[in-house]
Amino acid sequence: MKLGVMGGTFDPIHHGHLVTAEEARVQFGLERVLFLPNRHPPHKDPADVTDPEDRYLMTFLATVSNPHFSVSRIEIDRPGASYTIETIRALAARHPDAELHYITGADAILQIMRGEWEQSPELLGMCQFIAATRPGFTLDLQTLRGSNCTGRTLDNVHVMEIPALAISSTDIRSRVRTGRPIKYLVPEAVEAYIAKRNLYGWLTPSGSAARG
Ligand code: NAP
């Protein structure tokens, strides 16, 4: 069984993430994709990241309508920094017959190549990696080889260009802060959740109506 594992901070989750997961599912013949919102991204100050439960709930709302998607609390419930290697080990033990495909942004895959993640070489040997790139971000085999100081071959690293990844969480947060629309960038339920919980400096309910 091929299982997709979609790791991210999802602050917030948007249609670029959803298109990426669905594209990976079809291209790589994944039976399902498990979304893994993290608790504490190791490379970020927790004060700069939205509460994990809010990010978990937005991920749940965004994925609920796709029968092939589900959301795991494995990182949300584990205290401390969300090291991916611990997650992959736990998932491999929980799904011994599954071939895991870790899907995330191309920047993250390059960080692993440069050895910047916890136990990068071991991690790189543990599953398949699908690196999603935005338009204008070139990630080819040469770039990967040039960054690779892990001593591992790259046979298990795959690149997927996703035009919809022109959408970014950073841009969405900035749009909310400055009163610009996020409709059609995120699922409706996520937009409603952001407004209801007043995330990212959402102005007022009347402001939200004006955006519609
Ligand atoms: P990030 O550094 O905020 O994002 C880097 C880029 O990748 C951004 O452009 C981001 O776009 C994109 N991206 C992130 N997740 C994606 C996904 N699932 N599919 C497509 N694009 C994605 O990344 P992050 O979300 O905080 O971290 C990515 C994953 O790496 C997380 O699961 C994190 O826990 C893990 N990580 C682990 C370690 C470690 O184990 N030491 C260290 C660093 C990160 P958006 O901003 O639009 O999402």
PDB file of C-alpha atoms and ligand atoms in Angstrom:
ATOM      1  CA  MET A   1       0.000   0.000   0.000  1.00  0.00           C
ATOM      2  CA  LYS A   2       1.338   3.433  -0.925  1.00  0.00           C
ATOM      3  CA  LEU A   3       0.520   6.054   1.696  1.00  0.00           C
ATOM      4  CA  GLY A   4       1.004   9.794   1.106  1.00  0.00           C
ATOM      5  CA  VAL A   5       2.136  11.845   4.097  1.00  0.00           C
ATOM      6  CA  MET A   6       1.596  15.575   3.610  1.00  0.00           C
ATOM      7  CA  GLY A   7       3.698  17.477   6.124  1.00  0.00           C
ATOM      8  CA  GLY A   8       3.324  21.180   6.755  1.00  0.00           C
ATOM      9  CA  THR A   9       2.604  24.008   9.154  1.00  0.00           C
ATOM     10  CA  PHE A  10      -0.567  24.822   7.190  1.00  0.00           C
ATOM     11  CA  ASP A  11      -0.839  28.359   8.566  1.00  0.00           C
ATOM     12  CA  PRO A  12      -3.336  28.385   6.923  1.00  0.00           C
ATOM     13  CA  ILE A  13      -3.958  25.441   4.596  1.00  0.00           C
ATOM     14  CA  HIS A  14      -4.887  26.643   1.077  1.00  0.00           C
ATOM     15  CA  HIS A  15      -5.893  25.313  -2.325  1.00  0.00           C
ATOM     16  CA  GLY A  16      -2.225  25.017  -3.392  1.00  0.00           C
ATOM     17  CA  HIS A  17      -1.703  22.398  -0.660  1.00  0.00           C
ATOM     18  CA  LEU A  18      -4.897  20.552  -1.625  1.00  0.00           C
ATOM     19  CA  VAL A  19      -4.031  20.493  -5.339  1.00  0.00           C
ATOM     20  CA  THR A  20      -0.517  19.255  -4.444  1.00  0.00           C
ATOM     21  CA  ALA A  21      -1.868  16.372  -2.367  1.00  0.00           C
ATOM     22  CA  GLU A  22      -4.406  15.330  -4.992  1.00  0.00           C
ATOM     23  CA  GLU A  23      -1.855  15.560  -7.805  1.00  0.00           C
ATOM     24  CA  ALA A  24       0.622  13.445  -5.805  1.00  0.00           C
ATOM     25  CA  ARG A  25      -2.098  10.916  -5.022  1.00  0.00           C
ATOM     26  CA  VAL A  26      -2.906  10.422  -8.685  1.00  0.00           C
ATOM     27  CA  GLN A  27       0.651  10.681 -10.110  1.00  0.00           C
ATOM     28  CA  PHE A  28       2.143   8.257  -7.596  1.00  0.00           C
ATOM     29  CA  GLY A  29      -0.850   5.935  -7.192  1.00  0.00           C
ATOM     30  CA  LEU A  30      -1.241   6.676  -3.470  1.00  0.00           C
ATOM     31  CA  GLU A  31      -4.122   4.928  -1.772  1.00  0.00           C
ATOM     32  CA  ARG A  32      -4.699   7.909   0.513  1.00  0.00           C
ATOM     33  CA  VAL A  33      -2.999  11.033   1.783  1.00  0.00           C
ATOM     34  CA  LEU A  34      -2.572  11.722   5.464  1.00  0.00           C
ATOM     35  CA  PHE A  35      -2.195  15.425   6.290  1.00  0.00           C
ATOM     36  CA  LEU A  36       0.151  16.118   9.177  1.00  0.00           C
ATOM     37  CA  PRO A  37      -0.111  19.608  10.610  1.00  0.00           C
ATOM     38  CA  ASN A  38       2.864  20.063  12.925  1.00  0.00           C
ATOM     39  CA  ARG A  39       2.790  21.274  16.521  1.00  0.00           C
ATOM     40  CA  HIS A  40       6.048  23.198  16.545  1.00  0.00           C
ATOM     41  CA  PRO A  41       7.914  23.512  13.229  1.00  0.00           C
ATOM     42  CA  PRO A  42      11.539  23.044  14.330  1.00  0.00           C
ATOM     43  CA  HIS A  43      12.779  25.946  12.190  1.00  0.00           C
ATOM     44  CA  LYS A  44      10.284  28.520  13.484  1.00  0.00           C
ATOM     45  CA  ASP A  45       9.634  30.427  16.705  1.00  0.00           C
ATOM     46  CA  PRO A  46       6.354  29.033  18.147  1.00  0.00           C
ATOM     47  CA  ALA A  47       5.313  32.625  18.891  1.00  0.00           C
ATOM     48  CA  ASP A  48       5.246  33.287  15.133  1.00  0.00           C
ATOM     49  CA  VAL A  49       2.952  30.352  14.368  1.00  0.00           C
ATOM     50  CA  THR A  50      -0.823  30.092  14.905  1.00  0.00           C
ATOM     51  CA  ASP A  51      -2.081  27.809  17.685  1.00  0.00           C
ATOM     52  CA  PRO A  52      -1.703  24.145  16.605  1.00  0.00           C
ATOM     53  CA  GLU A  53      -5.366  23.364  17.327  1.00  0.00           C
ATOM     54  CA  ASP A  54      -6.509  26.151  14.994  1.00  0.00           C
ATOM     55  CA  ARG A  55      -4.200  24.862  12.236  1.00  0.00           C
ATOM     56  CA  TYR A  56      -5.364  21.295  12.864  1.00  0.00           C
ATOM     57  CA  LEU A  57      -9.048  22.290  12.625  1.00  0.00           C
ATOM     58  CA  MET A  58      -8.514  24.293   9.437  1.00  0.00           C
ATOM     59  CA  THR A  59      -6.718  21.280   7.923  1.00  0.00           C
ATOM     60  CA  PHE A  60      -9.604  19.044   8.972  1.00  0.00           C
ATOM     61  CA  LEU A  61     -12.208  21.401   7.457  1.00  0.00           C
ATOM     62  CA  ALA A  62     -10.236  21.718   4.209  1.00  0.00           C
ATOM     63  CA  THR A  63      -9.841  17.974   3.663  1.00  0.00           C
ATOM     64  CA  VAL A  64     -13.173  16.628   4.922  1.00  0.00           C
ATOM     65  CA  SER A  65     -14.847  16.427   1.496  1.00  0.00           C
ATOM     66  CA  ASN A  66     -12.123  14.266  -0.099  1.00  0.00           C
ATOM     67  CA  PRO A  67     -12.584  10.552   0.747  1.00  0.00           C
ATOM     68  CA  HIS A  68      -8.881   9.921   0.036  1.00  0.00           C
ATOM     69  CA  PHE A  69      -7.666  12.547   2.526  1.00  0.00           C
ATOM     70  CA  SER A  70      -7.448  12.336   6.293  1.00  0.00           C
ATOM     71  CA  VAL A  71      -5.716  14.322   9.025  1.00  0.00           C
ATOM     72  CA  SER A  72      -3.416  12.923  11.681  1.00  0.00           C
ATOM     73  CA  ARG A  73      -2.885  14.389  15.165  1.00  0.00           C
ATOM     74  CA  ILE A  74       0.417  12.573  15.529  1.00  0.00           C
ATOM     75  CA  GLU A  75       2.558  15.747  15.469  1.00  0.00           C
ATOM     76  CA  ILE A  76      -0.045  17.974  17.135  1.00  0.00           C
ATOM     77  CA  ASP A  77      -0.189  15.640  20.157  1.00  0.00           C
ATOM     78  CA  ARG A  78       3.564  15.070  20.483  1.00  0.00           C
ATOM     79  CA  PRO A  79       5.143  17.642  22.796  1.00  0.00           C
ATOM     80  CA  GLY A  80       8.182  19.601  21.670  1.00  0.00           C
ATOM     81  CA  ALA A  81       9.573  20.270  18.231  1.00  0.00           C
ATOM     82  CA  SER A  82       7.920  18.271  15.434  1.00  0.00           C
ATOM     83  CA  TYR A  83      10.923  16.422  14.046  1.00  0.00           C
ATOM     84  CA  THR A  84       9.866  14.664  10.858  1.00  0.00           C
ATOM     85  CA  ILE A  85      12.110  11.664  11.486  1.00  0.00           C
ATOM     86  CA  GLU A  86      10.181  10.827  14.677  1.00  0.00           C
ATOM     87  CA  THR A  87       6.920  11.067  12.763  1.00  0.00           C
ATOM     88  CA  ILE A  88       8.096   8.868   9.894  1.00  0.00           C
ATOM     89  CA  ARG A  89       9.378   6.264  12.382  1.00  0.00           C
ATOM     90  CA  ALA A  90       6.029   6.251  14.202  1.00  0.00           C
ATOM     91  CA  LEU A  91       4.061   5.996  10.945  1.00  0.00           C
ATOM     92  CA  ALA A  92       6.306   3.207   9.637  1.00  0.00           C
ATOM     93  CA  ALA A  93       5.672   1.251  12.855  1.00  0.00           C
ATOM     94  CA  ARG A  94       1.932   1.909  12.643  1.00  0.00           C
ATOM     95  CA  HIS A  95       1.720   0.963   8.935  1.00  0.00           C
ATOM     96  CA  PRO A  96       4.375  -1.740   8.466  1.00  0.00           C
ATOM     97  CA  ASP A  97       3.074  -2.729   5.020  1.00  0.00           C
ATOM     98  CA  ALA A  98       2.887   0.804   3.659  1.00  0.00           C
ATOM     99  CA  GLU A  99       5.382   2.501   1.368  1.00  0.00           C
ATOM    100  CA  LEU A 100       5.438   6.048   2.745  1.00  0.00           C
ATOM    101  CA  HIS A 101       5.614   9.029   0.370  1.00  0.00           C
ATOM    102  CA  TYR A 102       6.464  12.234   2.227  1.00  0.00           C
ATOM    103  CA  ILE A 103       5.077  15.231   0.339  1.00  0.00           C
ATOM    104  CA  THR A 104       6.170  18.752   1.129  1.00  0.00           C
ATOM    105  CA  GLY A 105       7.571  21.959  -0.338  1.00  0.00           C
ATOM    106  CA  ALA A 106      10.756  21.806  -2.411  1.00  0.00           C
ATOM    107  CA  ASP A 107      12.567  24.189   0.006  1.00  0.00           C
ATOM    108  CA  ALA A 108      12.147  21.612   2.731  1.00  0.00           C
ATOM    109  CA  ILE A 109      13.604  18.833   0.594  1.00  0.00           C
ATOM    110  CA  LEU A 110      16.644  21.035  -0.159  1.00  0.00           C
ATOM    111  CA  GLN A 111      17.089  21.600   3.593  1.00  0.00           C
ATOM    112  CA  ILE A 112      17.193  17.828   4.116  1.00  0.00           C
ATOM    113  CA  MET A 113      19.803  17.521   1.332  1.00  0.00           C
ATOM    114  CA  ARG A 114      21.918  20.146   3.078  1.00  0.00           C
ATOM    115  CA  GLY A 115      21.664  18.105   6.267  1.00  0.00           C
ATOM    116  CA  GLU A 116      19.717  20.813   8.124  1.00  0.00           C
ATOM    117  CA  TRP A 117      17.000  18.548   9.538  1.00  0.00           C
ATOM    118  CA  GLU A 118      17.305  16.197  12.500  1.00  0.00           C
ATOM    119  CA  GLN A 119      19.105  13.047  11.259  1.00  0.00           C
ATOM    120  CA  SER A 120      18.768  14.119   7.618  1.00  0.00           C
ATOM    121  CA  PRO A 121      20.696  11.172   6.038  1.00  0.00           C
ATOM    122  CA  GLU A 122      18.678   8.583   7.977  1.00  0.00           C
ATOM    123  CA  LEU A 123      15.429  10.373   7.157  1.00  0.00           C
ATOM    124  CA  LEU A 124      16.311  10.493   3.470  1.00  0.00           C
ATOM    125  CA  GLY A 125      16.675   6.718   3.477  1.00  0.00           C
ATOM    126  CA  MET A 126      13.339   6.021   5.141  1.00  0.00           C
ATOM    127  CA  CYS A 127      10.716   6.825   2.524  1.00  0.00           C
ATOM    128  CA  GLN A 128       9.953   8.319  -0.869  1.00  0.00           C
ATOM    129  CA  PHE A 129      10.015  12.139  -1.066  1.00  0.00           C
ATOM    130  CA  ILE A 130       7.807  14.263  -3.282  1.00  0.00           C
ATOM    131  CA  ALA A 131       9.027  17.856  -3.563  1.00  0.00           C
ATOM    132  CA  ALA A 132       6.353  20.281  -4.722  1.00  0.00           C
ATOM    133  CA  THR A 133       7.623  23.387  -6.496  1.00  0.00           C
ATOM    134  CA  ARG A 134       5.976  26.695  -7.291  1.00  0.00           C
ATOM    135  CA  PRO A 135       6.140  28.219 -10.792  1.00  0.00           C
ATOM    136  CA  GLY A 136       9.462  30.027 -11.184  1.00  0.00           C
ATOM    137  CA  PHE A 137      11.238  27.833  -8.631  1.00  0.00           C
ATOM    138  CA  THR A 138      13.474  25.460 -10.559  1.00  0.00           C
ATOM    139  CA  LEU A 139      14.305  22.234  -8.801  1.00  0.00           C
ATOM    140  CA  ASP A 140      15.966  19.802 -11.165  1.00  0.00           C
ATOM    141  CA  LEU A 141      18.193  16.807 -10.633  1.00  0.00           C
ATOM    142  CA  GLN A 142      21.287  19.003 -10.928  1.00  0.00           C
ATOM    143  CA  THR A 143      20.102  21.363  -8.169  1.00  0.00           C
ATOM    144  CA  LEU A 144      19.302  18.366  -5.997  1.00  0.00           C
ATOM    145  CA  ARG A 145      22.692  16.731  -6.612  1.00  0.00           C
ATOM    146  CA  GLY A 146      24.468  20.033  -5.932  1.00  0.00           C
ATOM    147  CA  SER A 147      22.786  20.358  -2.535  1.00  0.00           C
ATOM    148  CA  ASN A 148      23.059  16.731  -1.569  1.00  0.00           C
ATOM    149  CA  CYS A 149      25.605  16.247   1.207  1.00  0.00           C
ATOM    150  CA  THR A 150      23.782  13.351   2.835  1.00  0.00           C
ATOM    151  CA  GLY A 151      25.680  10.589   1.041  1.00  0.00           C
ATOM    152  CA  ARG A 152      22.378   9.074  -0.079  1.00  0.00           C
ATOM    153  CA  THR A 153      21.346   8.439  -3.663  1.00  0.00           C
ATOM    154  CA  LEU A 154      18.421  10.485  -4.868  1.00  0.00           C
ATOM    155  CA  ASP A 155      16.444   7.675  -6.476  1.00  0.00           C
ATOM    156  CA  ASN A 156      13.643   8.206  -3.974  1.00  0.00           C
ATOM    157  CA  VAL A 157      13.302  11.982  -4.484  1.00  0.00           C
ATOM    158  CA  HIS A 158      10.699  13.148  -6.991  1.00  0.00           C
ATOM    159  CA  VAL A 159       9.851  16.668  -8.106  1.00  0.00           C
ATOM    160  CA  MET A 160       6.356  17.804  -8.992  1.00  0.00           C
ATOM    161  CA  GLU A 161       5.625  21.281 -10.379  1.00  0.00           C
ATOM    162  CA  ILE A 162       2.310  22.613  -9.109  1.00  0.00           C
ATOM    163  CA  PRO A 163       1.081  25.853 -10.721  1.00  0.00           C
ATOM    164  CA  ALA A 164      -1.533  26.258  -7.947  1.00  0.00           C
ATOM    165  CA  LEU A 165       1.332  26.659  -5.449  1.00  0.00           C
ATOM    166  CA  ALA A 166       1.534  30.263  -6.592  1.00  0.00           C
ATOM    167  CA  ILE A 167      -0.849  30.536  -3.635  1.00  0.00           C
ATOM    168  CA  SER A 168       1.111  30.843  -0.373  1.00  0.00           C
ATOM    169  CA  SER A 169       0.227  30.884   3.310  1.00  0.00           C
ATOM    170  CA  THR A 170       2.412  33.967   3.821  1.00  0.00           C
ATOM    171  CA  ASP A 171       0.452  35.868   1.172  1.00  0.00           C
ATOM    172  CA  ILE A 172      -2.877  34.745   2.653  1.00  0.00           C
ATOM    173  CA  ARG A 173      -1.888  35.979   6.133  1.00  0.00           C
ATOM    174  CA  SER A 174      -0.811  39.292   4.658  1.00  0.00           C
ATOM    175  CA  ARG A 175      -4.052  39.582   2.685  1.00  0.00           C
ATOM    176  CA  VAL A 176      -6.125  39.016   5.815  1.00  0.00           C
ATOM    177  CA  ARG A 177      -4.075  41.584   7.744  1.00  0.00           C
ATOM    178  CA  THR A 178      -4.565  44.201   5.072  1.00  0.00           C
ATOM    179  CA  GLY A 179      -8.232  43.468   4.277  1.00  0.00           C
ATOM    180  CA  ARG A 180      -7.716  41.959   0.835  1.00  0.00           C
ATOM    181  CA  PRO A 181      -9.803  38.946  -0.307  1.00  0.00           C
ATOM    182  CA  ILE A 182      -8.826  35.348   0.288  1.00  0.00           C
ATOM    183  CA  LYS A 183     -11.936  33.881  -1.325  1.00  0.00           C
ATOM    184  CA  TYR A 184     -10.998  31.108  -3.815  1.00  0.00           C
ATOM    185  CA  LEU A 185      -7.493  30.891  -2.326  1.00  0.00           C
ATOM    186  CA  VAL A 186      -8.681  28.800   0.620  1.00  0.00           C
ATOM    187  CA  PRO A 187     -11.735  26.532   1.009  1.00  0.00           C
ATOM    188  CA  GLU A 188     -14.848  28.436   2.145  1.00  0.00           C
ATOM    189  CA  ALA A 189     -14.901  26.688   5.508  1.00  0.00           C
ATOM    190  CA  VAL A 190     -11.306  27.779   6.157  1.00  0.00           C
ATOM    191  CA  GLU A 191     -12.154  31.374   5.278  1.00  0.00           C
ATOM    192  CA  ALA A 192     -15.138  31.223   7.656  1.00  0.00           C
ATOM    193  CA  TYR A 193     -12.940  29.716  10.399  1.00  0.00           C
ATOM    194  CA  ILE A 194     -10.317  32.465   9.998  1.00  0.00           C
ATOM    195  CA  ALA A 195     -13.021  35.113  10.300  1.00  0.00           C
ATOM    196  CA  LYS A 196     -14.760  33.443  13.240  1.00  0.00           C
ATOM    197  CA  ARG A 197     -11.547  32.984  15.231  1.00  0.00           C
ATOM    198  CA  ASN A 198     -10.204  36.346  14.150  1.00  0.00           C
ATOM    199  CA  LEU A 199      -6.934  34.802  12.952  1.00  0.00           C
ATOM    200  CA  TYR A 200      -4.181  36.791  11.241  1.00  0.00           C
ATOM    201  CA  GLY A 201      -5.680  40.097  12.344  1.00  0.00           C
ATOM    202  CA  TRP A 202      -9.009  39.646  10.561  1.00  0.00           C
ATOM    203  CA  LEU A 203     -10.596  43.049  10.955  1.00  0.00           C
ATOM    204  CA  THR A 204     -14.334  42.955  11.728  1.00  0.00           C
ATOM    205  CA  PRO A 205     -17.366  40.959  10.598  1.00  0.00           C
ATOM    206  CA  SER A 206     -18.382  43.954   8.468  1.00  0.00           C
ATOM    207  CA  GLY A 207     -14.868  43.915   6.978  1.00  0.00           C
ATOM    208  CA  SER A 208     -15.388  40.257   6.148  1.00  0.00           C
ATOM    209  CA  ALA A 209     -18.685  41.002   4.401  1.00  0.00           C
ATOM    210  CA  ALA A 210     -17.009  43.721   2.365  1.00  0.00           C
ATOM    211  CA  ARG A 211     -14.439  41.197   1.165  1.00  0.00           C
ATOM    212  CA  GLY A 212     -17.091  38.873  -0.178  1.00  0.00           C
TER     213      GLY A 212
HETATM  214  P1  NAP B   1       7.875  26.359   5.390  1.00  0.00           P
HETATM  215  O1  NAP B   1       9.295  26.490   5.787  1.00  0.00           O
HETATM  216  O2  NAP B   1       6.878  27.311   5.993  1.00  0.00           O
HETATM  217  O3  NAP B   1       7.642  26.380   3.867  1.00  0.00           O
HETATM  218  C1  NAP B   1       8.611  26.263   2.886  1.00  0.00           C
HETATM  219  C2  NAP B   1       7.877  26.314   1.554  1.00  0.00           C
HETATM  220  O4  NAP B   1       7.225  25.050   1.308  1.00  0.00           O
HETATM  221  C3  NAP B   1       6.799  27.360   1.532  1.00  0.00           C
HETATM  222  O5  NAP B   1       6.786  27.916   0.259  1.00  0.00           O
HETATM  223  C4  NAP B   1       5.549  26.545   1.831  1.00  0.00           C
HETATM  224  O6  NAP B   1       4.378  27.137   1.294  1.00  0.00           O
HETATM  225  C5  NAP B   1       5.822  25.245   1.132  1.00  0.00           C
HETATM  226  N1  NAP B   1       5.135  24.094   1.729  1.00  0.00           N
HETATM  227  C6  NAP B   1       5.097  23.738   3.034  1.00  0.00           C
HETATM  228  N2  NAP B   1       4.416  22.594   3.196  1.00  0.00           N
HETATM  229  C7  NAP B   1       4.009  22.215   1.964  1.00  0.00           C
HETATM  230  C8  NAP B   1       3.289  21.102   1.466  1.00  0.00           C
HETATM  231  N3  NAP B   1       2.887  20.129   2.285  1.00  0.00           N
HETATM  232  N4  NAP B   1       3.031  21.040   0.128  1.00  0.00           N
HETATM  233  C9  NAP B   1       3.473  22.008  -0.688  1.00  0.00           C
HETATM  234  N5  NAP B   1       4.181  23.077  -0.296  1.00  0.00           N
HETATM  235  C10 NAP B   1       4.445  23.180   1.023  1.00  0.00           C
HETATM  236  O7  NAP B   1       7.406  24.872   5.626  1.00  0.00           O
HETATM  237  P2  NAP B   1       6.701  24.229   6.813  1.00  0.00           P
HETATM  238  O8  NAP B   1       5.295  24.027   6.385  1.00  0.00           O
HETATM  239  O9  NAP B   1       6.950  24.990   8.101  1.00  0.00           O
HETATM  240  O10 NAP B   1       7.499  22.849   6.898  1.00  0.00           O
HETATM  241  C11 NAP B   1       7.291  21.808   5.972  1.00  0.00           C
HETATM  242  C12 NAP B   1       7.397  20.486   6.726  1.00  0.00           C
HETATM  243  O11 NAP B   1       8.753  20.254   7.065  1.00  0.00           O
HETATM  244  C13 NAP B   1       6.633  20.495   8.041  1.00  0.00           C
HETATM  245  O12 NAP B   1       5.974  19.274   8.217  1.00  0.00           O
HETATM  246  C14 NAP B   1       7.736  20.669   9.089  1.00  0.00           C
HETATM  247  O13 NAP B   1       7.392  20.104  10.360  1.00  0.00           O
HETATM  248  C15 NAP B   1       8.860  19.904   8.434  1.00  0.00           C
HETATM  249  N6  NAP B   1      10.176  20.302   8.951  1.00  0.00           N
HETATM  250  C16 NAP B   1      10.872  19.405   9.693  1.00  0.00           C
HETATM  251  C17 NAP B   1      12.123  19.732  10.189  1.00  0.00           C
HETATM  252  C18 NAP B   1      12.893  18.706  10.997  1.00  0.00           C
HETATM  253  O14 NAP B   1      12.426  17.587  11.138  1.00  0.00           O
HETATM  254  N7  NAP B   1      14.039  19.088  11.535  1.00  0.00           N
HETATM  255  C19 NAP B   1      12.657  21.004   9.930  1.00  0.00           C
HETATM  256  C20 NAP B   1      11.921  21.906   9.172  1.00  0.00           C
HETATM  257  C21 NAP B   1      10.662  21.542   8.669  1.00  0.00           C
HETATM  258  P3  NAP B   1       3.198  27.605   2.285  1.00  0.00           P
HETATM  259  O15 NAP B   1       3.824  28.605   3.212  1.00  0.00           O
HETATM  260  O16 NAP B   1       2.193  28.168   1.382  1.00  0.00           O
HETATM  261  O17 NAP B   1       2.795  26.356   3.013  1.00  0.00           O
END
